[in-house]
Coordinates of C-alpha atoms and ligand atoms in Angstrom, one line a residue:
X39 CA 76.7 36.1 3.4
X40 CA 75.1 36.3 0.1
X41 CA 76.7 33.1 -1.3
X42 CA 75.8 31.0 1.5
X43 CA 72.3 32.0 0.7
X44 CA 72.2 30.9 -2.6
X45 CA 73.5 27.5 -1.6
X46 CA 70.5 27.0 1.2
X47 CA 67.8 27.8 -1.3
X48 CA 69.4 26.2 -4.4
X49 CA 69.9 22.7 -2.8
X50 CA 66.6 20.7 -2.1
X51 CA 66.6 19.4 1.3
X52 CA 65.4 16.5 2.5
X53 CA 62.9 16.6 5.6
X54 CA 61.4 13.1 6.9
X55 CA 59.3 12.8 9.8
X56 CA 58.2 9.8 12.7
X57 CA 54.6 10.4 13.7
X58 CA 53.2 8.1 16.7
X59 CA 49.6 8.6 18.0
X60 CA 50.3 8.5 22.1
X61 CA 47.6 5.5 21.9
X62 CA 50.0 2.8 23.9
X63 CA 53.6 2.8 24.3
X64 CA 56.2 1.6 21.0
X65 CA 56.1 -1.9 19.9
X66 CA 58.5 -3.4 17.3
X67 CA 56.2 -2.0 14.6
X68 CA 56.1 1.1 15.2
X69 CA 59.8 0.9 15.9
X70 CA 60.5 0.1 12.2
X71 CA 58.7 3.3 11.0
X72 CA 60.6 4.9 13.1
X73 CA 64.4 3.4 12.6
X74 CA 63.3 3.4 8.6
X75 CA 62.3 6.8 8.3
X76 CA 65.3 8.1 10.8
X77 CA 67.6 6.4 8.4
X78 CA 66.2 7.5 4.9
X79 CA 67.0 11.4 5.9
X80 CA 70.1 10.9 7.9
X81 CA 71.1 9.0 4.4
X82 CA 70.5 11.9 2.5
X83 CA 71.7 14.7 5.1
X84 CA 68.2 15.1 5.7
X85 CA 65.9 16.2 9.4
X86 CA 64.2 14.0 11.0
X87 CA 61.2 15.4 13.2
X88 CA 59.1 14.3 15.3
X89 CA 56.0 14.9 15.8
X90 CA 52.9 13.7 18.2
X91 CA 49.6 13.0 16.7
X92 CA 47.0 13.7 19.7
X93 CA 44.0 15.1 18.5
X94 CA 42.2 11.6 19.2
X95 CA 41.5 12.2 23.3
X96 CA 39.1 9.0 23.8
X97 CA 42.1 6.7 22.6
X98 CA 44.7 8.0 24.1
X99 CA 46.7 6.9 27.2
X100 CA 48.0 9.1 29.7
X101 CA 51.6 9.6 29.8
X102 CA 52.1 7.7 26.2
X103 CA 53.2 10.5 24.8
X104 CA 56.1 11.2 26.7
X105 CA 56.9 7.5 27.4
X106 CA 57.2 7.1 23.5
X107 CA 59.3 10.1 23.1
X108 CA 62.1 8.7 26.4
X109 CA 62.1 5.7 24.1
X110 CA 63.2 7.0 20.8
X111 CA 65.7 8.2 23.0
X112 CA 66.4 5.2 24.7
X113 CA 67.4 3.9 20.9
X114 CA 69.5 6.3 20.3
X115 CA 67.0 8.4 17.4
X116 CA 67.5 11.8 18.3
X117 CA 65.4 14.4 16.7
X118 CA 65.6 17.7 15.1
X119 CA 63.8 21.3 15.6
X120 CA 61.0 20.7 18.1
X121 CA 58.2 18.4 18.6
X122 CA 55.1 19.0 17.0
X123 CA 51.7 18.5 19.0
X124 CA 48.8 18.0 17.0
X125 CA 46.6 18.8 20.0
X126 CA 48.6 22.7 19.9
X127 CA 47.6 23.2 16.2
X128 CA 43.5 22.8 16.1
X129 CA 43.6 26.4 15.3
X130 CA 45.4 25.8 12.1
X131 CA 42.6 23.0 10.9
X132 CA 39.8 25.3 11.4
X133 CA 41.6 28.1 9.5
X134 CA 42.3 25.1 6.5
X135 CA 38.6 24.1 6.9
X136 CA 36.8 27.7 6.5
X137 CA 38.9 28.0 3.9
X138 CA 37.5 24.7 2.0
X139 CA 33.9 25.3 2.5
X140 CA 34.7 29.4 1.4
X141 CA 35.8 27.7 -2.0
X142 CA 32.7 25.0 -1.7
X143 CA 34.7 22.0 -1.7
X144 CA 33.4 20.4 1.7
X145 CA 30.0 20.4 2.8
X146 CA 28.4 18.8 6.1
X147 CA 26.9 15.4 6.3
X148 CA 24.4 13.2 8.9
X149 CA 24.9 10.1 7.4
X150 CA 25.9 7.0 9.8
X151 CA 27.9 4.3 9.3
X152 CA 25.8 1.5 9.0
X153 CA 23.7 4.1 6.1
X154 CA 27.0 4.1 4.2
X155 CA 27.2 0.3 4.8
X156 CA 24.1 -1.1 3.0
X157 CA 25.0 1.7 0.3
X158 CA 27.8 -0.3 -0.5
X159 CA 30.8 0.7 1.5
X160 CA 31.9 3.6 -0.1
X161 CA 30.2 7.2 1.0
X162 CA 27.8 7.8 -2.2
X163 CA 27.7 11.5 -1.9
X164 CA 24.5 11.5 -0.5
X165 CA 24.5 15.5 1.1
X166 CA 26.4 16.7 -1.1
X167 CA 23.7 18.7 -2.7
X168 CA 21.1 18.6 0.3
X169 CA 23.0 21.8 2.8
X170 CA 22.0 19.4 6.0
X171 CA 22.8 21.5 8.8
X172 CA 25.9 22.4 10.4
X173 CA 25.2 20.6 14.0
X174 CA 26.2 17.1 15.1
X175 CA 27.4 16.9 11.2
X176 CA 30.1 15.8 9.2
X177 CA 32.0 17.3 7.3
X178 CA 33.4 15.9 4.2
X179 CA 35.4 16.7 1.2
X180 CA 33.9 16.5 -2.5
X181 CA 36.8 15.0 -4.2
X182 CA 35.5 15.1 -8.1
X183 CA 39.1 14.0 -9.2
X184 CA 41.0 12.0 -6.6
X185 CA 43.9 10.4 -6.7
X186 CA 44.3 7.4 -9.0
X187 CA 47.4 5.9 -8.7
X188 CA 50.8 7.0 -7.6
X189 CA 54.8 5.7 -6.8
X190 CA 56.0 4.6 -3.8
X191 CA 59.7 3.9 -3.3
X192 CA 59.0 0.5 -2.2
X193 CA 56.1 -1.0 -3.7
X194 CA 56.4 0.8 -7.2
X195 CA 53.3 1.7 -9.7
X196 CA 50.2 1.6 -7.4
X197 CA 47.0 1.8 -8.9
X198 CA 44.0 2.8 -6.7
X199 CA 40.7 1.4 -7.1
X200 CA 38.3 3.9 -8.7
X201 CA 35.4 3.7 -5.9
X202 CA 38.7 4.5 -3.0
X203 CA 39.6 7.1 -4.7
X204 CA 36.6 9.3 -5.9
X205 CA 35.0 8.9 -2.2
X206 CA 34.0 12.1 -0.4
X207 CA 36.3 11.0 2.8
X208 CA 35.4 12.7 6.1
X209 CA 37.5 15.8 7.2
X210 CA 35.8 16.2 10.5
X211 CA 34.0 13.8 12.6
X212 CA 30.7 13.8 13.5
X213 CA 32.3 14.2 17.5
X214 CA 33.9 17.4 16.7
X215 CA 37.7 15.6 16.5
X216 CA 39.6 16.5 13.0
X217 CA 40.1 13.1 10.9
X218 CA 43.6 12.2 10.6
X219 CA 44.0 13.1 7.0
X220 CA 43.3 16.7 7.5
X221 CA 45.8 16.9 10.3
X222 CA 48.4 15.1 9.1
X223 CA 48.1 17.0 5.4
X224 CA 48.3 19.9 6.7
X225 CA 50.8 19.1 9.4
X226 CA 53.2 17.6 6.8
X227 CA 52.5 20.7 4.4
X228 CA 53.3 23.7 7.3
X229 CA 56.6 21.4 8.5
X230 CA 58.0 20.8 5.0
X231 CA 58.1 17.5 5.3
X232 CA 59.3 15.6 1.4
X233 CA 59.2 12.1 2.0
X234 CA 56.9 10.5 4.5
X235 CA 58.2 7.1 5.3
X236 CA 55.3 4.6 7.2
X237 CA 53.9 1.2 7.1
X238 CA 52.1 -0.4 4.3
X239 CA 49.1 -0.5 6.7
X240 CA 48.8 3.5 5.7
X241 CA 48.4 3.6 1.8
X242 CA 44.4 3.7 1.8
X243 CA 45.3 7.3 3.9
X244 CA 47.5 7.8 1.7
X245 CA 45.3 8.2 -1.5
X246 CA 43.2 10.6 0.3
X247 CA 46.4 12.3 1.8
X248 CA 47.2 13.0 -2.2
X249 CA 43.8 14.2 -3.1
X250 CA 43.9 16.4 -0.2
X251 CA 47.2 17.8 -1.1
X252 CA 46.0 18.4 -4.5
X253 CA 43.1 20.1 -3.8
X254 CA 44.5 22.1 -1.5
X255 CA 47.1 23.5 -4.2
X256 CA 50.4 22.1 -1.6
X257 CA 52.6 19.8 -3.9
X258 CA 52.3 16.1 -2.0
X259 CA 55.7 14.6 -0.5
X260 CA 57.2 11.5 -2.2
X261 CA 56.0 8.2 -0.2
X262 CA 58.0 5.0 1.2
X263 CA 55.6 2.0 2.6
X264 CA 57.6 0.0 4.7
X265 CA 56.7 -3.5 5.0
X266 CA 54.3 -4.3 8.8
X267 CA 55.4 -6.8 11.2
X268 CA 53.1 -9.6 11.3
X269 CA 52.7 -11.7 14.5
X270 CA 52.5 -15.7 14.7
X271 CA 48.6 -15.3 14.3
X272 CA 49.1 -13.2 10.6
X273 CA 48.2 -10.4 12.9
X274 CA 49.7 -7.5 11.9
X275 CA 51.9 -5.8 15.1
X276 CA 50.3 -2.9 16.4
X277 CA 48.4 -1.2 19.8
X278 CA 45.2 -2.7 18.8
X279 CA 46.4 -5.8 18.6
X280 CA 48.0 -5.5 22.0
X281 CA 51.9 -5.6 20.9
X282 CA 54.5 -5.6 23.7
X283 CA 56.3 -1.9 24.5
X284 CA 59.9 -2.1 23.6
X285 CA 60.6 0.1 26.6
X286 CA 62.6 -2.8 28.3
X287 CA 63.8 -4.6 25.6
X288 CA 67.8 -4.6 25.5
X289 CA 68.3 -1.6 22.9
X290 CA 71.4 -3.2 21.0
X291 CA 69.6 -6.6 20.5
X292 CA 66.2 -5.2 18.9
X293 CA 68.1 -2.9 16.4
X294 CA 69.5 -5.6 15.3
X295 CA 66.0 -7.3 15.0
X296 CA 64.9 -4.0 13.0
X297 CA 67.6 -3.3 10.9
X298 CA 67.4 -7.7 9.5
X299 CA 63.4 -6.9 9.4
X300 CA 64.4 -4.1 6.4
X301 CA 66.9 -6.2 5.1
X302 CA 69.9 -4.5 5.9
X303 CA 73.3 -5.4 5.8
X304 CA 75.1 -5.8 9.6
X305 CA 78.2 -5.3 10.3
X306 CA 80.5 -7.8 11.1
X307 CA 81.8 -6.4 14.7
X308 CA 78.2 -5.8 15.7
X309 CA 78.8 -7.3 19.3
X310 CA 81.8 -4.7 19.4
X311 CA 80.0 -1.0 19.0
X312 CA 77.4 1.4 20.9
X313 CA 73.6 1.8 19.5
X314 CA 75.3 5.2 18.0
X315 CA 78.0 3.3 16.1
X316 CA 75.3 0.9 14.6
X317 CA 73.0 3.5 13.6
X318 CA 75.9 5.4 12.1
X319 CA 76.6 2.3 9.8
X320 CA 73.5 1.3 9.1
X321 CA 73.1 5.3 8.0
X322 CA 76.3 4.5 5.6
X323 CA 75.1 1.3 4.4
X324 CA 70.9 2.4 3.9
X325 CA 69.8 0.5 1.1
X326 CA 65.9 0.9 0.2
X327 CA 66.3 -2.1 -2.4
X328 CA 67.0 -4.2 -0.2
X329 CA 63.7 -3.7 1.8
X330 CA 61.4 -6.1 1.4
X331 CA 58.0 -5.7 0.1
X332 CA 54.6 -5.9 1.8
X333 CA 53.3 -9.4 1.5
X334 CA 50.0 -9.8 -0.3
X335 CA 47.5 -10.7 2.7
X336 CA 47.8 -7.2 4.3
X337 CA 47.0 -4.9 1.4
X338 CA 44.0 -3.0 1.8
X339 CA 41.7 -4.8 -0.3
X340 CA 41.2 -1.4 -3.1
X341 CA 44.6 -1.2 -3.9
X342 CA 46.0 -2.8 -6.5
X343 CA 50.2 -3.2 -6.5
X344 CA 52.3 -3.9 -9.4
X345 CA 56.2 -3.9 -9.4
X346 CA 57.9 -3.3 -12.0
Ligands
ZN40 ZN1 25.8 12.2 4.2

């Protein structure tokens, strides 16, 4: 037994993950998160997990969750280990929280929106100092050195604007729900996950994602922004925007779509195989270069991109 051992812990293994909110059913962009990040860790021998992020009750829709998960199915991107619920792990963000404010790094803060607004945009700090109490508040995270700039596979050098990344960003919500980037930080952390694989409309999370890992001592995973699908109207594709599900679209035919949307080379018998087959060669053939990059008009407006 003992040499197998040695093997398991001395070869870093890859874990990647696909994390839909159960908001709507999948549309073509969310579909490209998924097929990219499926094929970046079956690439590399890697797990793919799966996990569902429902700790946001007032924009959820009933039955989404499953209906997303019959789907991935449906296209053939089968999962491994067991689904994570965010909604089952609340415990686990209270336990990370107590732990912040034991070490004084969050503190609890009234401030409203439209406060922040006409201070500029950007949270000032303004309760940092001022122990506001605990009810109806905030809580936020003093970030005194947050993350300034780091690699993506895709995009490269990115430098992050100073006032984006030195902002105390909220933790939990003023309603009681955890913010995403506490969930998801520690989510990725507990799973393991190495590389998170997304779209580009997530790398202003992702700077405080970094921060978050750092302050929380958890070495960060590498990232991979995959380029968003834009609609006709230079929308960008998504729930809010009131993308069509891909539930009924013929499987085959919109892999196809996804795999030309990353840039990926087809095979020539396409017509010929099964969705398995496909995925299988477009596992074999994976190629991040040839993914292109997110055009300019969707950056977040604080980040600042540079390829080199
Ligand atoms: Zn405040």
């Amino acid at each position: 037994m003992l040499p197998f051992v040695i093997y398991a812990v001395s070869k870093m293994s890859y874990i990647g993950r696909f994390a839909p909110s159960p908001s709507g059913h999948l549309h073509f962009g969310s579909l490209i998160a998924a097929v990219g990040s499926y094929l970046q860790a079956k690439s590399q021998q890697g797990k793919w997990l799966v996990r569902i992020e429902d700790i946001d009750p007032p924009r959820e829709q009933p039955g989404a969750a499953n209906a997303i998960l019959r789907t991935l199915e449906r296209y053939h991107l089968f999962w491994d280990d067991e689904v994570v619920y965010q909604s089952q792990r609340t415990a686990r963000y209270e336990e990370i929280l107590s732990e912040l404010f034991k070490q004084q790094q969050v503190y609890y803060c009234h401030c409203t929106r439209a406060q922040i607004q006409a201070a500029g945009g950007f949270y000032p700090g303004t309760c940092r100092d001022h122990h506001v109490p605990a009810n109806h508040a905030a809580i936020r995270l003093k970030v005194d050195s947050g993350c300034s700039h780091f690699n993506d596979q895709i995009l490269g050098h990115i430098q992050v604007d100073h006032d984006l990344s030195q902002e105390d960003f909220i933790l939990k919500r003023r309603d009681g729900l955890f913010a995403y980037n506490l969930a998801v930080v520690i989510d990725d952390h507990d799973s393991g996950i190495t590389e998170i694989v997304r779209g580009a409309d997530l790398l202003e999370p992702t700077v405080r994602q970094i921060t978050l890992f750092e302050t929380l001592g958890w070495s960060a995973p590498q990232w991979m922004h995959l380029p968003l699908a834009i609609q006709s109207n230079g929308l960008k594709l998504s729930k809010q925007n009131h993308a069509p599900a891909i539930d009924d679209l013929p499987v085959m035919e919109t892999l196809v779509q996804v795999l030309q949307f990353l840039g990926q080379a087809l095979p020539q018998d396409v017509v010929d195989m099964t969705p398995t087959e496909l995925l299988q060669y477009a596992i074999q053939h994976w190629d991040i270069h040839l993914i292109p990059k997110q055009s300019q008009h969707s950056q977040p407006f604080a980040i600042v991109t540079s390829t080199d």
